[in-house]
Short mmCIF file of C-alpha atoms in Angstrom, two decimals:
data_model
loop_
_atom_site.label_atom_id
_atom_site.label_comp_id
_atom_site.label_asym_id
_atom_site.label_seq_id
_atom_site.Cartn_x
_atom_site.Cartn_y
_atom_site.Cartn_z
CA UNK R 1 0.00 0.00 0.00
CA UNK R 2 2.69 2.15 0.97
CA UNK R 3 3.26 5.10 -1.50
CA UNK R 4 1.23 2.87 -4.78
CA UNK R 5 0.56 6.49 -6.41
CA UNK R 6 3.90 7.15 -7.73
CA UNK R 7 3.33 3.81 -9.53
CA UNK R 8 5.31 5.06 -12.82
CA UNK R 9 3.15 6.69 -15.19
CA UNK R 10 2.93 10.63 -14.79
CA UNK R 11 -1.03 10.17 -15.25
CA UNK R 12 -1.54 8.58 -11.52
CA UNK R 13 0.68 12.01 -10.03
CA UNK R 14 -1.66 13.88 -8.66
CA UNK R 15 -2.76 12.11 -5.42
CA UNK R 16 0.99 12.21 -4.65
CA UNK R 17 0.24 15.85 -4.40
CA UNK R 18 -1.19 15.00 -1.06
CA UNK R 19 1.61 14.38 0.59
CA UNK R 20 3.66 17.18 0.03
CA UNK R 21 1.38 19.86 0.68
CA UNK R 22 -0.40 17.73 3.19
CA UNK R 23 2.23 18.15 5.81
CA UNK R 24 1.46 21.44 6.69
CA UNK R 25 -1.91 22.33 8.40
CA UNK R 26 -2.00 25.24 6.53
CA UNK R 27 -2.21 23.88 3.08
CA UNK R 28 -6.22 24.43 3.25
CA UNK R 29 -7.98 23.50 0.22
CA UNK R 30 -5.33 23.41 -2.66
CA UNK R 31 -6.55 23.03 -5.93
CA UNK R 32 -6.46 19.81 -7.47
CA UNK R 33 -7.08 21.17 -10.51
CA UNK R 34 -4.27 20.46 -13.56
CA UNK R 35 -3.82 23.61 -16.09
CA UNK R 36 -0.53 23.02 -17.16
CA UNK R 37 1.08 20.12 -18.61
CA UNK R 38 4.44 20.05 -16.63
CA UNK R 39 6.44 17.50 -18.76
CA UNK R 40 5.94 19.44 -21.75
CA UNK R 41 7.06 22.44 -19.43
CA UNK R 42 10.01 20.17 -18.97
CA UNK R 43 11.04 19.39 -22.90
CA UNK R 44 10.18 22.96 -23.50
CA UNK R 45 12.89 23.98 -20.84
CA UNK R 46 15.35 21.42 -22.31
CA UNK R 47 14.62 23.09 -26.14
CA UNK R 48 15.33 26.75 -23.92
CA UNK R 49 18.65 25.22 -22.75
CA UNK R 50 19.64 24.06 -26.41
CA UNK R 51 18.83 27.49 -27.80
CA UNK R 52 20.14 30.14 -25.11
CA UNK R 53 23.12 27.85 -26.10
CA UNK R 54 25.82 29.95 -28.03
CA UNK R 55 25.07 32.88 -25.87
CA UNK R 56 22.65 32.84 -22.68
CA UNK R 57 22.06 36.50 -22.54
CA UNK R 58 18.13 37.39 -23.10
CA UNK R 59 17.69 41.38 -22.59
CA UNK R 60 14.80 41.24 -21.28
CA UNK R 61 15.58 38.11 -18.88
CA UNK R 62 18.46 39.88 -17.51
CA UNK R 63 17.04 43.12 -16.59
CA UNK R 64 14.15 40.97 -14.89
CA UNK R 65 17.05 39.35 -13.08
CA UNK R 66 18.95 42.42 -12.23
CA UNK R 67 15.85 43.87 -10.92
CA UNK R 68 15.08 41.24 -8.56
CA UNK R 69 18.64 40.89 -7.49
CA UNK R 70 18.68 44.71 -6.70
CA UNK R 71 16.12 43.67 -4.30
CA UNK R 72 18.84 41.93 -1.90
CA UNK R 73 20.41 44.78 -1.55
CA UNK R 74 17.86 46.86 -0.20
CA UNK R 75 17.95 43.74 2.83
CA UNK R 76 20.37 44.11 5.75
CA UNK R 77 20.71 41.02 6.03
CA UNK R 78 22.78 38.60 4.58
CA UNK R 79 22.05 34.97 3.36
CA UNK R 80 24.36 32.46 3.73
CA UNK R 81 22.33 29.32 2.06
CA UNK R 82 20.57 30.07 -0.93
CA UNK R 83 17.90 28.26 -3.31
CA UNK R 84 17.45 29.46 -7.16
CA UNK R 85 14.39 27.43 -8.63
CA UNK R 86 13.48 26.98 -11.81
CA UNK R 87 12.80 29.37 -14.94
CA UNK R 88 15.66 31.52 -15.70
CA UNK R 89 18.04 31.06 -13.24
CA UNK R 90 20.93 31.21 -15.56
CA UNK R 91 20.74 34.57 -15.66
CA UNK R 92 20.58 34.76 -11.73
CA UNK R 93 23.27 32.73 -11.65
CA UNK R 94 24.91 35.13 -14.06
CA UNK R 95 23.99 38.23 -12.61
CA UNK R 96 24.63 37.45 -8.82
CA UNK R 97 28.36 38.79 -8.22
CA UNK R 98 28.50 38.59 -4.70
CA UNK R 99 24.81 40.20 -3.81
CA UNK R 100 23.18 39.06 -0.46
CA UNK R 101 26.17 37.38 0.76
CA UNK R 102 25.26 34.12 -0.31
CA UNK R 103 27.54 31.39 0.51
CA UNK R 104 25.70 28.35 -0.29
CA UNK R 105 23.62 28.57 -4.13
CA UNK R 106 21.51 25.76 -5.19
CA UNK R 107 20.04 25.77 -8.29
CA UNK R 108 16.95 23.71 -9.32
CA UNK R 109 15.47 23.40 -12.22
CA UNK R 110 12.82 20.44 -13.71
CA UNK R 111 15.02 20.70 -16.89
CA UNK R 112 18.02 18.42 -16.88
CA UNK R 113 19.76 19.53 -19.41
CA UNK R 114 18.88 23.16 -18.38
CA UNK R 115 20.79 22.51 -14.90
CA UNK R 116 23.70 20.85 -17.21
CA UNK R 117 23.87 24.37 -18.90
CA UNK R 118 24.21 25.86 -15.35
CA UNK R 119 26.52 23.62 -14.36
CA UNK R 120 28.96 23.99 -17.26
CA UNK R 121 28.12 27.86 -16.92
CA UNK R 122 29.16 27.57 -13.78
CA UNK R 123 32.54 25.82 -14.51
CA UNK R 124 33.65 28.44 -17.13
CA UNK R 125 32.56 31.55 -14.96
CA UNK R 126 32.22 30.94 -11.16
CA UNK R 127 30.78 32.83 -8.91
CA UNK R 128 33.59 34.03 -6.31
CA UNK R 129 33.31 32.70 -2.81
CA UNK R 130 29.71 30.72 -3.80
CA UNK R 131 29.77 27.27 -3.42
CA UNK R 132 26.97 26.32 -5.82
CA UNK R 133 25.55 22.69 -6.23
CA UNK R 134 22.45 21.30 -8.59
CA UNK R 135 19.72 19.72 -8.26
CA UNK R 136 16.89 18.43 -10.54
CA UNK R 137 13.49 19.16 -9.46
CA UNK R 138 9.94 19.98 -10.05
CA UNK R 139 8.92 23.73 -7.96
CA UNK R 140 5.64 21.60 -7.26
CA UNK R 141 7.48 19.04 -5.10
CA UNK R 142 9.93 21.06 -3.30
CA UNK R 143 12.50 18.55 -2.19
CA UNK R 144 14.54 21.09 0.46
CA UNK R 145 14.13 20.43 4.16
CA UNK R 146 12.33 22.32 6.41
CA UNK R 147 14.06 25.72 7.37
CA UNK R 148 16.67 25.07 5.96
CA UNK R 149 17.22 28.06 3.61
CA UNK R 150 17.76 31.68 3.93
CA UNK R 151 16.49 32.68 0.91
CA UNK R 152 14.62 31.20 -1.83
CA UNK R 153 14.79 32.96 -4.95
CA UNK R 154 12.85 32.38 -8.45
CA UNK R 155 12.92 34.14 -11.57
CA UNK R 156 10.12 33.68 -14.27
CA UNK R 157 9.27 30.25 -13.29
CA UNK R 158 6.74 29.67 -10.58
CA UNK R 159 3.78 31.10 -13.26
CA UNK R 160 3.73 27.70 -14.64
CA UNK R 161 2.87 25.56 -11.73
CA UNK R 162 -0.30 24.29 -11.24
CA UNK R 163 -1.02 24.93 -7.81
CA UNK R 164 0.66 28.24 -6.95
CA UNK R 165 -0.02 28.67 -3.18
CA UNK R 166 1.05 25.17 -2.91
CA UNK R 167 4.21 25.92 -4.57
CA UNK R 168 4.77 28.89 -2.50
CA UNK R 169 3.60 26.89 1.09
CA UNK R 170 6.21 25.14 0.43
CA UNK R 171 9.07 27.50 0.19
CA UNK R 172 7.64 29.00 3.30
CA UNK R 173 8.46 25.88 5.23
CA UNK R 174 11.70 25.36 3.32
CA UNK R 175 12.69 28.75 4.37
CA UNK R 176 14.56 29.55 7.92
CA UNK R 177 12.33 31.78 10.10
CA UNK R 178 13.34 35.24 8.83
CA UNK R 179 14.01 33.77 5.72
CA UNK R 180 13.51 35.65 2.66
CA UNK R 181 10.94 34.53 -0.34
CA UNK R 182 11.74 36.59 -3.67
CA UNK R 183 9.58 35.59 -6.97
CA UNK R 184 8.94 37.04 -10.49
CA UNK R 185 6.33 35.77 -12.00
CA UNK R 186 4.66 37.13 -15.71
CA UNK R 187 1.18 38.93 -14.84
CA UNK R 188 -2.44 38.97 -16.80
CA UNK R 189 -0.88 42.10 -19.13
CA UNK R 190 1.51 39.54 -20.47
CA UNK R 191 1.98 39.41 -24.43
CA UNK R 192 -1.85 40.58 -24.50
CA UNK R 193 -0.81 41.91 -28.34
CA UNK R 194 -0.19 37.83 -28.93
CA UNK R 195 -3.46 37.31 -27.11
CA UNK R 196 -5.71 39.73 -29.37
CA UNK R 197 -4.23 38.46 -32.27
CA UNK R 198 -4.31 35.25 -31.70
CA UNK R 199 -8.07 35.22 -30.70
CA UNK R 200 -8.83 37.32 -34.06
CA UNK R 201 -6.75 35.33 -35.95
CA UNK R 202 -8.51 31.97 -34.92
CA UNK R 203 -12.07 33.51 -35.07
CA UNK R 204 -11.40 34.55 -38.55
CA UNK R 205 -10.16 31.05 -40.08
CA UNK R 206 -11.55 28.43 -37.83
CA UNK R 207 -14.58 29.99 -36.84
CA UNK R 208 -13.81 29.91 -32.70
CA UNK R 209 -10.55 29.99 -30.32
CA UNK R 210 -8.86 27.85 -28.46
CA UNK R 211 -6.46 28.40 -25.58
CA UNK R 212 -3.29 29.60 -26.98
CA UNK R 213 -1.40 31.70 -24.16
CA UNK R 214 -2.18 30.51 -20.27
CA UNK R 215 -3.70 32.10 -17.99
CA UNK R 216 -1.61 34.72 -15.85
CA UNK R 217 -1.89 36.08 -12.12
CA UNK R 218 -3.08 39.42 -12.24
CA UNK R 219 -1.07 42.10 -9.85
CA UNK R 220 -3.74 41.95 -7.12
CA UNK R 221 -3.68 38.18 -6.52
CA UNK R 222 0.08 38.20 -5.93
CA UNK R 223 -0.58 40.14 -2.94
CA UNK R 224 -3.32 37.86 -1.93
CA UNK R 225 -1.44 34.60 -2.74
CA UNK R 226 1.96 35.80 -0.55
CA UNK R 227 -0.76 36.27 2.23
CA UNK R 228 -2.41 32.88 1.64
CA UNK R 229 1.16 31.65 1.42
CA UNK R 230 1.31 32.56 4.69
CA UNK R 231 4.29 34.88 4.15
CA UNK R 232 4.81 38.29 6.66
CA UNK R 233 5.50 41.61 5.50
CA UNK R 234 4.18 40.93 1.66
CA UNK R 235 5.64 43.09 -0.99
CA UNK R 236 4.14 43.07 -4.36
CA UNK R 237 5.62 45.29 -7.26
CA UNK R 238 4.84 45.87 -11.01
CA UNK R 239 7.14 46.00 -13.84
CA UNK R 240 6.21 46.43 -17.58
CA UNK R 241 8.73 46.08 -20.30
CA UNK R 242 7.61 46.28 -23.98
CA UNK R 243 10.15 44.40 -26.51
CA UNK R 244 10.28 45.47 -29.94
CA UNK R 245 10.55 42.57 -32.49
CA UNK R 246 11.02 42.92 -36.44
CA UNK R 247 8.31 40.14 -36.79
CA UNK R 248 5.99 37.77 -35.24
CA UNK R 249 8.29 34.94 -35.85
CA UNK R 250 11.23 36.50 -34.02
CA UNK R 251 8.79 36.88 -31.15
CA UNK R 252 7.84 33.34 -31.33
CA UNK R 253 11.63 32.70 -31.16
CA UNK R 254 12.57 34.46 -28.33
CA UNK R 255 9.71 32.90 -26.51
CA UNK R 256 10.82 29.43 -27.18
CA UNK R 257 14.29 30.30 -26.24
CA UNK R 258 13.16 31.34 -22.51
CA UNK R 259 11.03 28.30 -22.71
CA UNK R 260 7.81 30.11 -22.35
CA UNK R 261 5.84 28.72 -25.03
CA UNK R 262 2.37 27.01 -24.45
CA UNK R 263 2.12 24.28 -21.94
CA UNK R 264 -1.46 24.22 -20.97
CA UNK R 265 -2.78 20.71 -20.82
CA UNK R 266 -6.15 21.92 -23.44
CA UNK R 267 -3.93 23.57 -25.62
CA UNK R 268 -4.99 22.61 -29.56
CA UNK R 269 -2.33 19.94 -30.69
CA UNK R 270 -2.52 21.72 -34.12
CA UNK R 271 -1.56 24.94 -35.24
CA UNK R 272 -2.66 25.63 -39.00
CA UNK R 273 -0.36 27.17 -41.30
CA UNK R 274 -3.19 29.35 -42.44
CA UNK R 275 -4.04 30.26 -38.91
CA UNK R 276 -0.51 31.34 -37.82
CA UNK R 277 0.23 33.40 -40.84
CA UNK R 278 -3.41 35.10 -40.52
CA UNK R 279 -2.12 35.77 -36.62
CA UNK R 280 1.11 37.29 -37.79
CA UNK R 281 -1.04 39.68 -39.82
CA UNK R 282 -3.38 40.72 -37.54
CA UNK R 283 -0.11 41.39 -35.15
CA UNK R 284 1.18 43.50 -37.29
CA UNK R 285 -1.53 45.04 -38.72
CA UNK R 286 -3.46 46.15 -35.25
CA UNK R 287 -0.12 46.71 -33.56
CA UNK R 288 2.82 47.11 -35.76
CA UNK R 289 4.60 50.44 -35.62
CA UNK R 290 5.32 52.59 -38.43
CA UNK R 291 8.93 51.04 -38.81
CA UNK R 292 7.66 47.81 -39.67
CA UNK R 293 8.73 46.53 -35.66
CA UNK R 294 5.86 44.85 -33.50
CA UNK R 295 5.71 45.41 -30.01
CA UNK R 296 4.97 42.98 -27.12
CA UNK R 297 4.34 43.58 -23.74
CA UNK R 298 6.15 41.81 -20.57
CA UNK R 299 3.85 42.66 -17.31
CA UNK R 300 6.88 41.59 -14.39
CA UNK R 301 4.86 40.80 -11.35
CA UNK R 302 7.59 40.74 -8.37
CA UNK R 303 6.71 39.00 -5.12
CA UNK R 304 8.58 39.28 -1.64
CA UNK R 305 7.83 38.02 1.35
CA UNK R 306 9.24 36.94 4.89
CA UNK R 307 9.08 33.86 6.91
CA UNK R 308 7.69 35.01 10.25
CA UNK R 309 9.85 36.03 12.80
CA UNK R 310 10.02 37.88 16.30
CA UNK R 311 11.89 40.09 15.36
CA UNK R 312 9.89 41.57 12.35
CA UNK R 313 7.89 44.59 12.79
CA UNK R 314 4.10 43.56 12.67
CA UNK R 315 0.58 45.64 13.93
CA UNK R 316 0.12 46.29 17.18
CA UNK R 317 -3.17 44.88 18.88
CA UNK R 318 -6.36 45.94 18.07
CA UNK R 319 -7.24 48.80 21.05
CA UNK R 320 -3.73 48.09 22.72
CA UNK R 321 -3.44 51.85 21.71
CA UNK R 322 -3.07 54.26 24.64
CA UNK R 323 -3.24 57.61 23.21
CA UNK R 324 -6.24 58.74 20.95
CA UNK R 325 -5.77 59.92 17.76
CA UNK R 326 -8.24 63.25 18.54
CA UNK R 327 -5.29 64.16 21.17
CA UNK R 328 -2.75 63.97 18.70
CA UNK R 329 -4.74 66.31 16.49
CA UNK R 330 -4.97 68.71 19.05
CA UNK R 331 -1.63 68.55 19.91
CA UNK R 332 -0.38 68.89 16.17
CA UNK R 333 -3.32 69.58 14.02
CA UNK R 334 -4.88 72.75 14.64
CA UNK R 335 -2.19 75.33 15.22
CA UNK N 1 39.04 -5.37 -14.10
CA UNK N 2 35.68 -4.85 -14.67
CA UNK N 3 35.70 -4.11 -10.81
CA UNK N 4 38.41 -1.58 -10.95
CA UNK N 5 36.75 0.19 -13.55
CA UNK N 6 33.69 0.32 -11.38
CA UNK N 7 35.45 1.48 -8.79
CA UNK N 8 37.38 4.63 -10.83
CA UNK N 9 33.49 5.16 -11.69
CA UNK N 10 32.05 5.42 -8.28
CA UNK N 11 34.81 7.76 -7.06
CA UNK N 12 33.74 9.81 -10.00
CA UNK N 13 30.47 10.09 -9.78
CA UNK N 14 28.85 8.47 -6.65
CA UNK N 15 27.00 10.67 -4.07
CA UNK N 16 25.91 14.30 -3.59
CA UNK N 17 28.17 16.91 -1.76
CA UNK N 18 27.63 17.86 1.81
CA UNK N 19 25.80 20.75 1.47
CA UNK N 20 23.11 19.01 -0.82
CA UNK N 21 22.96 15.57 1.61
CA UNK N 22 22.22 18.57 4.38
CA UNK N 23 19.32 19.95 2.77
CA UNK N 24 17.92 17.54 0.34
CA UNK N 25 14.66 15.81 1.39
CA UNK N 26 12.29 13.50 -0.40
CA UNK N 27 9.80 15.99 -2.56
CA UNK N 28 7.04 14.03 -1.60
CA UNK N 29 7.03 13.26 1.89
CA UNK N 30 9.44 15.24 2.87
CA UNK N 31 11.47 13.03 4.67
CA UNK N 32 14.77 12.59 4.89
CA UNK N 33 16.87 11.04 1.91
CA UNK N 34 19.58 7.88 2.05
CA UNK N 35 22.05 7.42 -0.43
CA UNK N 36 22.85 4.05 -1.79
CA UNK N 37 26.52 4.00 -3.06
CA UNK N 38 25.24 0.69 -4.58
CA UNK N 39 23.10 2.15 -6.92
CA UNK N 40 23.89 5.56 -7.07
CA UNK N 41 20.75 7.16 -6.19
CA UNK N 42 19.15 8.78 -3.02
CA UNK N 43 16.52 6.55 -1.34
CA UNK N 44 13.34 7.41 0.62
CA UNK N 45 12.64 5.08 2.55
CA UNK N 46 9.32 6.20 3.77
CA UNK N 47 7.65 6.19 0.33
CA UNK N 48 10.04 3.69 -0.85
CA UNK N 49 11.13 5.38 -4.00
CA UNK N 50 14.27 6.36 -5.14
CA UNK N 51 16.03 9.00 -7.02
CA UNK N 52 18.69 8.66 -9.46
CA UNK N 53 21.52 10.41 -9.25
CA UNK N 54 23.31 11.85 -12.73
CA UNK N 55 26.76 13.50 -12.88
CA UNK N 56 26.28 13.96 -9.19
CA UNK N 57 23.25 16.11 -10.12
CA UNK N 58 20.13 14.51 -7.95
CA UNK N 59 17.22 13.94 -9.75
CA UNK N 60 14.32 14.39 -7.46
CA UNK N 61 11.70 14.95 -10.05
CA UNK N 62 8.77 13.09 -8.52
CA UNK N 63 7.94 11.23 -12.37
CA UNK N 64 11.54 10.50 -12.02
CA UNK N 65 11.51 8.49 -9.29
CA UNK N 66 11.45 4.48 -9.26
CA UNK N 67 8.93 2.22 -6.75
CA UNK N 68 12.19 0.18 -5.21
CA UNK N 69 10.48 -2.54 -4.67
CA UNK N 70 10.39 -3.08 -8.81
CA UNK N 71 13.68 -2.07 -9.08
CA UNK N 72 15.33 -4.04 -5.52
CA UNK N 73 13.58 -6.65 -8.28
CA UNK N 74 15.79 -6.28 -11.30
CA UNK N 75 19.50 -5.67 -9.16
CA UNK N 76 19.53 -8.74 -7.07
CA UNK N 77 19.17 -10.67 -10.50
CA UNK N 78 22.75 -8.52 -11.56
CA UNK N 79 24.64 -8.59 -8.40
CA UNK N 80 25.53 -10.52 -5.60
CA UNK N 81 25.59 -9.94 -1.89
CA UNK N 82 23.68 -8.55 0.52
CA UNK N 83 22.02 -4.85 0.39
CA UNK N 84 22.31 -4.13 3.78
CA UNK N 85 26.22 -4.53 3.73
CA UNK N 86 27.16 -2.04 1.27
CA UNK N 87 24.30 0.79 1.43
CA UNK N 88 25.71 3.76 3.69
CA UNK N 89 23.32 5.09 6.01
CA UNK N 90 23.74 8.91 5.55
CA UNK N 91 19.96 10.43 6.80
CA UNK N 92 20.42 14.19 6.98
CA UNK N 93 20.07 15.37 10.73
CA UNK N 94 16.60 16.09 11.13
CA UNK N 95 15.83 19.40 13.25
#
């Protein structure tokens, strides 16, 4: 009887789900429900790591990076063991030089050959004074003991797991108390140009739509998933960058490079020549800019939160108060 | 030399380094991981399932994990002695 759903095939996963989100009391009602299909995720992620090949530098990954990086050193702190899950940790990797005092890196990713690429990265260009080991695994099934990290850090990744507050739960419990939970996800404004045209595009030639670009947090359920997360001091913060491409195609490309092409388990199997070339059109014609570029949006949602301590600041008690408000007023208000 | 060989292989590539056998659990229960030198993979032993372990890179993928029973099945056709003898008993200090 013992452990039977893990029985091989991916199919029977999900009650395995129970026990890793099961272990904390917290973990009220996750979602059983499946959106994305997270072995394609997977081969997607290995295609990313065979085309970031000759050079790993995405523009638009690395200022995502550098922006969430900057974030450590607003923090006083320092953190001496350090996770990196999956999505585009490369450029974390990359772009870390020394920030947060991190002695101890671990990098996850689902991807195998993806953490290869890190690890040979990491042999031709280490990172001074970081001792930094690899690990393959899914964000769903965090396999990092409990507080056992200072800081848990993901960049573009956790948007494609299926049950986000379980995903996030569980870096809570992998982080030390006072530990430090730092996320960028893509939001709802994400590549809506793709979205439009897509949906015009298909209504046009097939006569209805299907699912073509997955659904995406919006900015005001971050806040409310770090909360249900059961993280302290929640900090949520927008970014929007808006790439220029010369055409559809090289759009396309740059998506499949960062390995954030469709995944979603209803997706069509099929894409019709027809259909793709009438979505290229509507792109450009709706949205193209005089010089012939198109433009796509990147909404950046960034996500930080705390593992409760003592020692963090929190609210006072309701009516613990001892002087009113209408006294301070007086005192300061009406002179 | 067959055994010699398979000994230059396991000093390659056997086992995880320290810092990973500190933190490393079992993704799905959460328990703590053992590593058998034998087969070069971390095992839990409260789900009975175990991970392989490539290029000293864990694998802890849940879809990548094998029921030991099945595969306890297949290595005691391949090799001789007993299990207990030669797997190292290296459970990460649990807090």
């Amino acid at each position: 009887m013992r452990a039977s759903p893990i029985n091989l095939p991916r199919r029977t996963l999900p009650p395995a789900r129970l026990y890793c989100t099961g272990i904390s009391d917290d973990a009220v009602g996750s979602s059983k429900l499946k959106i994305f299909d997270r072995s394609l995720k997977r081969k997607q992620r290995d295609r990313a790591a065979w085309l970031m090949q000759p050079k790993p530098k995405d523009s638009l990954v690395d200022s995502v990076a550098e922006n969430l990086l900057d974030r450590l050193e607003d923090c006083k702190r320092t953190f001496s063991t350090a996770a990196c899950l999956g999505g585009s940790m490369e450029a974390i990797r990359r772009l870390l030089r020394g920030r947060g005092g991190i002695e101890k890196f671990i990098m996850m990713d689902a991807s195998c050959d993806m953490v290869n690429l890190c690890k040979r990265a990491e042999k031709d260009s280490p990172n001074e004074n970081v001792e930094t080991s690899f690990v393959v695994g899914d964000e769903e099934f965090l396999p990092f003991k409990e507080s056992s990290l200072d800081l848990i850090i993901s960049n573009l990744g956790l948007h494609w797991t299926n049950d986000l507050p379980g995903a996030m739960i569980q870096c809570r419990l992998a982080l030390k108390p006072d530990g430090l939970f730092l996320a960028s996800i893509f939001g709802g404004e994400t590549l809506k140009e793709l979205r439009i045209a897509c949906t015009v595009a298909q209504m046009e030639r097939e006569g209805g739509i299907s699912p073509r670009l997955s659904p995406l947090a919006q900015v005001r359920d971050a806040g409310n998933l770090l909360t249900r997360a059961g993280f302290s001091l929640p900090g949520v913060d927008v970014d929007e960058y808006v790439v220029r491409y010369s055409s559809s195609l090289e759009l396309i490309e740059h998506l499949r490079s960062m390995g954030e092409t469709n995944a979603l388990l209803q997706r069509s199997q099929i894409l019709k020549k027809e259909t793709a070339l009438a979505t290229a059109a509507v792109y450009q014609s709706m949205f193209g800019a005089e010089d012939g570029t198109i433009p796509a949006t990147f909404q950046v949602i960034f996500m930080t939160g705390w593992r409760e301590h003592h020692s963090q600041q929190k609210a006072k008690r309701r009516g613990s108060a001892t002087i009113s408000f209408k006294d301070i007023q007086n005192q300061f208000g009406n002179n | 030399m067959v055994r010699i060989g398979r000994m230059l292989l396991k000093d390659a590539s056997v086992g995880i380094s320290k810092t990973l056998s500190e933190i490393l659990v079992c993704p799905l229960s959460k328990q703590p991981l053992r590593l058998c030198e034998k087969t070069n993979s971390l095992i839990s032993d409260s789900i009975g399932v175990s991970y392989p372990i490539v290029d000293g890179i864990p694998r802890l993928v849940p879809t990548d994990g094998k029921m030991i029973d099945l595969e306890e099945g297949s290595s005691t056709n391949s090799t001789v002695g007993s299990d207990d003898g030669k797997i190292n008993h290296q459970r990460g200090s649990s807090s």
